[in-house]
Amino acid sequence: MSLISRNTLPLTNSYFLFFNNFINNAAALQCLSQIEYENTYFGKKKYIGTNGIIIPIEEKSIFNKEKVKFLYIGRLDAYQKGLDLMLDAIEAENNFIRKNNTKFYIYGPNNKKEMCHLQKWVQERNINDIVELSEGISGERKKEVLLDTDIFIQTSRFEGMPMGILEALSYGIPCLITEGTTLGEMVEKADAGWKTETTSYDIAIAIRKVILQKDKWKEKGKNARKFVERMFNWDVIANDTIKMYQKIC
């Protein structure tokens, strides 16, 4: 069943009309995260049934020594994904980033001229040399890019359960993520990356911190893979979901 969340969809009359029958006849509402659970109000039972992921055979084992590669793969919705916050943070730390041979790679589908807007923002901030924008990738190419990166970064203002982060973690790539991604506290607790507040100022500080902690990347990467195997492996998620369905029905 599709979830309508106060944090993720505007509650217009059209949404209410379209989903009215689903909601009224539903035994319960499935939320993708604790934050979504806490911010969903429809007078129905609700439970957390998160996304899962298949753990890949490949694992990140070698990190760059002479340079730093940050990676984002996902939709180019600048507001939800906080890409404006990311670019502002990069601009704020541009001298430090250049000095430490660091570059940010952003991949996403070129829909609704979003790529053009981002390209304009990059140019206005004079960070063309440290931010590279590319259209979306998938399959083997996506795997290659992931395994060649050092840090996955996502600075969303709000999310359900972002698959891009789960995928990066499953390869053993430490992540720098905001509280808005819903995974921040879990990743921080698992020592699988860094959590930051959802502001450009805090993201800038976190970027500097990540770059200065190269000695921790490998350990955090190993923790990242273990964390996903324990919490988001599809076998675990499927078993938990079945048990929840049985309880509800």
JSON list of N, CA, C and O in Angstrom, two decimals, residues 125-157:
[
{"chain": "A", "resi": 125, "resn": "ARG", "atom": "N", "xyz": [28.41, 29.63, -8.30]},
{"chain": "A", "resi": 125, "resn": "ARG", "atom": "CA", "xyz": [29.24, 29.45, -7.10]},
{"chain": "A", "resi": 125, "resn": "ARG", "atom": "C", "xyz": [30.72, 29.28, -7.44]},
{"chain": "A", "resi": 125, "resn": "ARG", "atom": "O", "xyz": [31.54, 29.12, -6.53]},
{"chain": "A", "resi": 126, "resn": "ASN", "atom": "N", "xyz": [31.03, 29.26, -8.74]},
{"chain": "A", "resi": 126, "resn": "ASN", "atom": "CA", "xyz": [32.42, 29.10, -9.20]},
{"chain": "A", "resi": 126, "resn": "ASN", "atom": "C", "xyz": [33.07, 27.82, -8.65]},
{"chain": "A", "resi": 126, "resn": "ASN", "atom": "O", "xyz": [34.21, 27.83, -8.17]},
{"chain": "A", "resi": 127, "resn": "ILE", "atom": "N", "xyz": [32.32, 26.74, -8.73]},
{"chain": "A", "resi": 127, "resn": "ILE", "atom": "CA", "xyz": [32.85, 25.46, -8.24]},
{"chain": "A", "resi": 127, "resn": "ILE", "atom": "C", "xyz": [32.82, 24.40, -9.35]},
{"chain": "A", "resi": 127, "resn": "ILE", "atom": "O", "xyz": [32.79, 23.19, -9.08]},
{"chain": "A", "resi": 128, "resn": "ASN", "atom": "N", "xyz": [32.88, 24.86, -10.60]},
{"chain": "A", "resi": 128, "resn": "ASN", "atom": "CA", "xyz": [32.85, 23.94, -11.75]},
{"chain": "A", "resi": 128, "resn": "ASN", "atom": "C", "xyz": [33.97, 22.91, -11.70]},
{"chain": "A", "resi": 128, "resn": "ASN", "atom": "O", "xyz": [33.80, 21.78, -12.15]},
{"chain": "A", "resi": 129, "resn": "ASP", "atom": "N", "xyz": [35.10, 23.31, -11.18]},
{"chain": "A", "resi": 129, "resn": "ASP", "atom": "CA", "xyz": [36.27, 22.43, -11.18]},
{"chain": "A", "resi": 129, "resn": "ASP", "atom": "C", "xyz": [36.21, 21.35, -10.09]},
{"chain": "A", "resi": 129, "resn": "ASP", "atom": "O", "xyz": [36.96, 20.37, -10.15]},
{"chain": "A", "resi": 130, "resn": "ILE", "atom": "N", "xyz": [35.34, 21.51, -9.11]},
{"chain": "A", "resi": 130, "resn": "ILE", "atom": "CA", "xyz": [35.26, 20.53, -8.02]},
{"chain": "A", "resi": 130, "resn": "ILE", "atom": "C", "xyz": [33.90, 19.85, -7.93]},
{"chain": "A", "resi": 130, "resn": "ILE", "atom": "O", "xyz": [33.69, 18.99, -7.06]},
{"chain": "A", "resi": 131, "resn": "VAL", "atom": "N", "xyz": [32.99, 20.20, -8.82]},
{"chain": "A", "resi": 131, "resn": "VAL", "atom": "CA", "xyz": [31.68, 19.53, -8.88]},
{"chain": "A", "resi": 131, "resn": "VAL", "atom": "C", "xyz": [31.41, 19.11, -10.32]},
{"chain": "A", "resi": 131, "resn": "VAL", "atom": "O", "xyz": [31.42, 19.93, -11.22]},
{"chain": "A", "resi": 132, "resn": "GLU", "atom": "N", "xyz": [31.19, 17.83, -10.51]},
{"chain": "A", "resi": 132, "resn": "GLU", "atom": "CA", "xyz": [30.91, 17.30, -11.85]},
{"chain": "A", "resi": 132, "resn": "GLU", "atom": "C", "xyz": [29.49, 16.73, -11.88]},
{"chain": "A", "resi": 132, "resn": "GLU", "atom": "O", "xyz": [29.14, 15.86, -11.08]},
{"chain": "A", "resi": 133, "resn": "LEU", "atom": "N", "xyz": [28.67, 17.24, -12.81]},
{"chain": "A", "resi": 133, "resn": "LEU", "atom": "CA", "xyz": [27.29, 16.79, -12.95]},
{"chain": "A", "resi": 133, "resn": "LEU", "atom": "C", "xyz": [27.17, 15.85, -14.14]},
{"chain": "A", "resi": 133, "resn": "LEU", "atom": "O", "xyz": [27.68, 16.14, -15.22]},
{"chain": "A", "resi": 134, "resn": "SER", "atom": "N", "xyz": [26.49, 14.73, -13.94]},
{"chain": "A", "resi": 134, "resn": "SER", "atom": "CA", "xyz": [26.31, 13.76, -15.02]},
{"chain": "A", "resi": 134, "resn": "SER", "atom": "C", "xyz": [24.91, 13.17, -14.96]},
{"chain": "A", "resi": 134, "resn": "SER", "atom": "O", "xyz": [24.27, 13.17, -13.89]},
{"chain": "A", "resi": 135, "resn": "GLU", "atom": "N", "xyz": [24.43, 12.67, -16.10]},
{"chain": "A", "resi": 135, "resn": "GLU", "atom": "CA", "xyz": [23.11, 12.05, -16.12]},
{"chain": "A", "resi": 135, "resn": "GLU", "atom": "C", "xyz": [23.15, 10.71, -15.39]},
{"chain": "A", "resi": 135, "resn": "GLU", "atom": "O", "xyz": [24.21, 10.16, -15.11]},
{"chain": "A", "resi": 136, "resn": "GLY", "atom": "N", "xyz": [21.97, 10.21, -15.08]},
{"chain": "A", "resi": 136, "resn": "GLY", "atom": "CA", "xyz": [21.84, 8.99, -14.28]},
{"chain": "A", "resi": 136, "resn": "GLY", "atom": "C", "xyz": [22.58, 7.79, -14.86]},
{"chain": "A", "resi": 136, "resn": "GLY", "atom": "O", "xyz": [22.79, 7.69, -16.07]},
{"chain": "A", "resi": 137, "resn": "ILE", "atom": "N", "xyz": [23.00, 6.89, -13.98]},
{"chain": "A", "resi": 137, "resn": "ILE", "atom": "CA", "xyz": [23.71, 5.69, -14.39]},
{"chain": "A", "resi": 137, "resn": "ILE", "atom": "C", "xyz": [23.05, 4.47, -13.75]},
{"chain": "A", "resi": 137, "resn": "ILE", "atom": "O", "xyz": [22.34, 4.58, -12.75]},
{"chain": "A", "resi": 138, "resn": "SER", "atom": "N", "xyz": [23.32, 3.31, -14.32]},
{"chain": "A", "resi": 138, "resn": "SER", "atom": "CA", "xyz": [22.75, 2.07, -13.79]},
{"chain": "A", "resi": 138, "resn": "SER", "atom": "C", "xyz": [23.65, 0.90, -14.17]},
{"chain": "A", "resi": 138, "resn": "SER", "atom": "O", "xyz": [24.63, 1.06, -14.89]},
{"chain": "A", "resi": 139, "resn": "GLY", "atom": "N", "xyz": [23.30, -0.28, -13.67]},
{"chain": "A", "resi": 139, "resn": "GLY", "atom": "CA", "xyz": [24.01, -1.50, -14.04]},
{"chain": "A", "resi": 139, "resn": "GLY", "atom": "C", "xyz": [25.49, -1.50, -13.70]},
{"chain": "A", "resi": 139, "resn": "GLY", "atom": "O", "xyz": [25.90, -1.02, -12.65]},
{"chain": "A", "resi": 140, "resn": "GLU", "atom": "N", "xyz": [26.29, -2.04, -14.62]},
{"chain": "A", "resi": 140, "resn": "GLU", "atom": "CA", "xyz": [27.73, -2.18, -14.38]},
{"chain": "A", "resi": 140, "resn": "GLU", "atom": "C", "xyz": [28.42, -0.83, -14.21]},
{"chain": "A", "resi": 140, "resn": "GLU", "atom": "O", "xyz": [29.35, -0.71, -13.41]},
{"chain": "A", "resi": 141, "resn": "ARG", "atom": "N", "xyz": [27.98, 0.15, -14.98]},
{"chain": "A", "resi": 141, "resn": "ARG", "atom": "CA", "xyz": [28.58, 1.48, -14.87]},
{"chain": "A", "resi": 141, "resn": "ARG", "atom": "C", "xyz": [28.37, 2.05, -13.47]},
{"chain": "A", "resi": 141, "resn": "ARG", "atom": "O", "xyz": [29.28, 2.64, -12.87]},
{"chain": "A", "resi": 142, "resn": "LYS", "atom": "N", "xyz": [27.19, 1.87, -12.93]},
{"chain": "A", "resi": 142, "resn": "LYS", "atom": "CA", "xyz": [26.88, 2.35, -11.59]},
{"chain": "A", "resi": 142, "resn": "LYS", "atom": "C", "xyz": [27.76, 1.65, -10.55]},
{"chain": "A", "resi": 142, "resn": "LYS", "atom": "O", "xyz": [28.29, 2.28, -9.63]},
{"chain": "A", "resi": 143, "resn": "LYS", "atom": "N", "xyz": [27.93, 0.35, -10.73]},
{"chain": "A", "resi": 143, "resn": "LYS", "atom": "CA", "xyz": [28.77, -0.42, -9.81]},
{"chain": "A", "resi": 143, "resn": "LYS", "atom": "C", "xyz": [30.21, 0.10, -9.86]},
{"chain": "A", "resi": 143, "resn": "LYS", "atom": "O", "xyz": [30.86, 0.26, -8.82]},
{"chain": "A", "resi": 144, "resn": "GLU", "atom": "N", "xyz": [30.72, 0.36, -11.06]},
{"chain": "A", "resi": 144, "resn": "GLU", "atom": "CA", "xyz": [32.08, 0.86, -11.21]},
{"chain": "A", "resi": 144, "resn": "GLU", "atom": "C", "xyz": [32.26, 2.20, -10.50]},
{"chain": "A", "resi": 144, "resn": "GLU", "atom": "O", "xyz": [33.26, 2.42, -9.82]},
{"chain": "A", "resi": 145, "resn": "VAL", "atom": "N", "xyz": [31.30, 3.08, -10.69]},
{"chain": "A", "resi": 145, "resn": "VAL", "atom": "CA", "xyz": [31.38, 4.41, -10.09]},
{"chain": "A", "resi": 145, "resn": "VAL", "atom": "C", "xyz": [31.33, 4.31, -8.56]},
{"chain": "A", "resi": 145, "resn": "VAL", "atom": "O", "xyz": [32.09, 4.98, -7.86]},
{"chain": "A", "resi": 146, "resn": "LEU", "atom": "N", "xyz": [30.45, 3.47, -8.05]},
{"chain": "A", "resi": 146, "resn": "LEU", "atom": "CA", "xyz": [30.35, 3.29, -6.60]},
{"chain": "A", "resi": 146, "resn": "LEU", "atom": "C", "xyz": [31.66, 2.77, -6.00]},
{"chain": "A", "resi": 146, "resn": "LEU", "atom": "O", "xyz": [32.16, 3.30, -5.01]},
{"chain": "A", "resi": 147, "resn": "LEU", "atom": "N", "xyz": [32.22, 1.76, -6.63]},
{"chain": "A", "resi": 147, "resn": "LEU", "atom": "CA", "xyz": [33.44, 1.15, -6.10]},
{"chain": "A", "resi": 147, "resn": "LEU", "atom": "C", "xyz": [34.66, 2.06, -6.24]},
{"chain": "A", "resi": 147, "resn": "LEU", "atom": "O", "xyz": [35.67, 1.84, -5.57]},
{"chain": "A", "resi": 148, "resn": "ASP", "atom": "N", "xyz": [34.56, 3.06, -7.09]},
{"chain": "A", "resi": 148, "resn": "ASP", "atom": "CA", "xyz": [35.68, 3.99, -7.29]},
{"chain": "A", "resi": 148, "resn": "ASP", "atom": "C", "xyz": [35.58, 5.22, -6.39]},
{"chain": "A", "resi": 148, "resn": "ASP", "atom": "O", "xyz": [36.48, 6.04, -6.35]},
{"chain": "A", "resi": 149, "resn": "THR", "atom": "N", "xyz": [34.46, 5.34, -5.67]},
{"chain": "A", "resi": 149, "resn": "THR", "atom": "CA", "xyz": [34.28, 6.51, -4.82]},
{"chain": "A", "resi": 149, "resn": "THR", "atom": "C", "xyz": [34.80, 6.24, -3.42]},
{"chain": "A", "resi": 149, "resn": "THR", "atom": "O", "xyz": [35.06, 5.10, -3.03]},
{"chain": "A", "resi": 150, "resn": "ASP", "atom": "N", "xyz": [34.95, 7.30, -2.63]},
{"chain": "A", "resi": 150, "resn": "ASP", "atom": "CA", "xyz": [35.41, 7.17, -1.25]},
{"chain": "A", "resi": 150, "resn": "ASP", "atom": "C", "xyz": [34.26, 7.38, -0.25]},
{"chain": "A", "resi": 150, "resn": "ASP", "atom": "O", "xyz": [34.14, 6.64, 0.72]},
{"chain": "A", "resi": 151, "resn": "ILE", "atom": "N", "xyz": [33.44, 8.38, -0.52]},
{"chain": "A", "resi": 151, "resn": "ILE", "atom": "CA", "xyz": [32.36, 8.74, 0.40]},
{"chain": "A", "resi": 151, "resn": "ILE", "atom": "C", "xyz": [31.08, 8.99, -0.39]},
{"chain": "A", "resi": 151, "resn": "ILE", "atom": "O", "xyz": [31.08, 9.72, -1.38]},
{"chain": "A", "resi": 152, "resn": "PHE", "atom": "N", "xyz": [29.99, 8.37, 0.05]},
{"chain": "A", "resi": 152, "resn": "PHE", "atom": "CA", "xyz": [28.68, 8.67, -0.54]},
{"chain": "A", "resi": 152, "resn": "PHE", "atom": "C", "xyz": [28.07, 9.79, 0.29]},
{"chain": "A", "resi": 152, "resn": "PHE", "atom": "O", "xyz": [28.07, 9.73, 1.53]},
{"chain": "A", "resi": 153, "resn": "ILE", "atom": "N", "xyz": [27.55, 10.81, -0.38]},
{"chain": "A", "resi": 153, "resn": "ILE", "atom": "CA", "xyz": [26.98, 11.95, 0.33]},
{"chain": "A", "resi": 153, "resn": "ILE", "atom": "C", "xyz": [25.53, 12.16, -0.11]},
{"chain": "A", "resi": 153, "resn": "ILE", "atom": "O", "xyz": [25.22, 12.11, -1.30]},
{"chain": "A", "resi": 154, "resn": "GLN", "atom": "N", "xyz": [24.65, 12.36, 0.86]},
{"chain": "A", "resi": 154, "resn": "GLN", "atom": "CA", "xyz": [23.25, 12.70, 0.56]},
{"chain": "A", "resi": 154, "resn": "GLN", "atom": "C", "xyz": [22.76, 13.66, 1.62]},
{"chain": "A", "resi": 154, "resn": "GLN", "atom": "O", "xyz": [22.82, 13.37, 2.81]},
{"chain": "A", "resi": 155, "resn": "THR", "atom": "N", "xyz": [22.26, 14.81, 1.17]},
{"chain": "A", "resi": 155, "resn": "THR", "atom": "CA", "xyz": [21.93, 15.91, 2.09]},
{"chain": "A", "resi": 155, "resn": "THR", "atom": "C", "xyz": [20.44, 16.25, 2.04]},
{"chain": "A", "resi": 155, "resn": "THR", "atom": "O", "xyz": [20.07, 17.42, 2.08]},
{"chain": "A", "resi": 156, "resn": "SER", "atom": "N", "xyz": [19.61, 15.24, 1.98]},
{"chain": "A", "resi": 156, "resn": "SER", "atom": "CA", "xyz": [18.16, 15.43, 1.84]},
{"chain": "A", "resi": 156, "resn": "SER", "atom": "C", "xyz": [17.54, 16.18, 3.02]},
{"chain": "A", "resi": 156, "resn": "SER", "atom": "O", "xyz": [17.96, 16.02, 4.16]},
{"chain": "A", "resi": 157, "resn": "ARG", "atom": "N", "xyz": [16.52, 16.95, 2.70]},
{"chain": "A", "resi": 157, "resn": "ARG", "atom": "CA", "xyz": [15.72, 17.60, 3.74]},
{"chain": "A", "resi": 157, "resn": "ARG", "atom": "C", "xyz": [14.72, 16.61, 4.35]},
{"chain": "A", "resi": 157, "resn": "ARG", "atom": "O", "xyz": [14.40, 16.70, 5.53]}
]
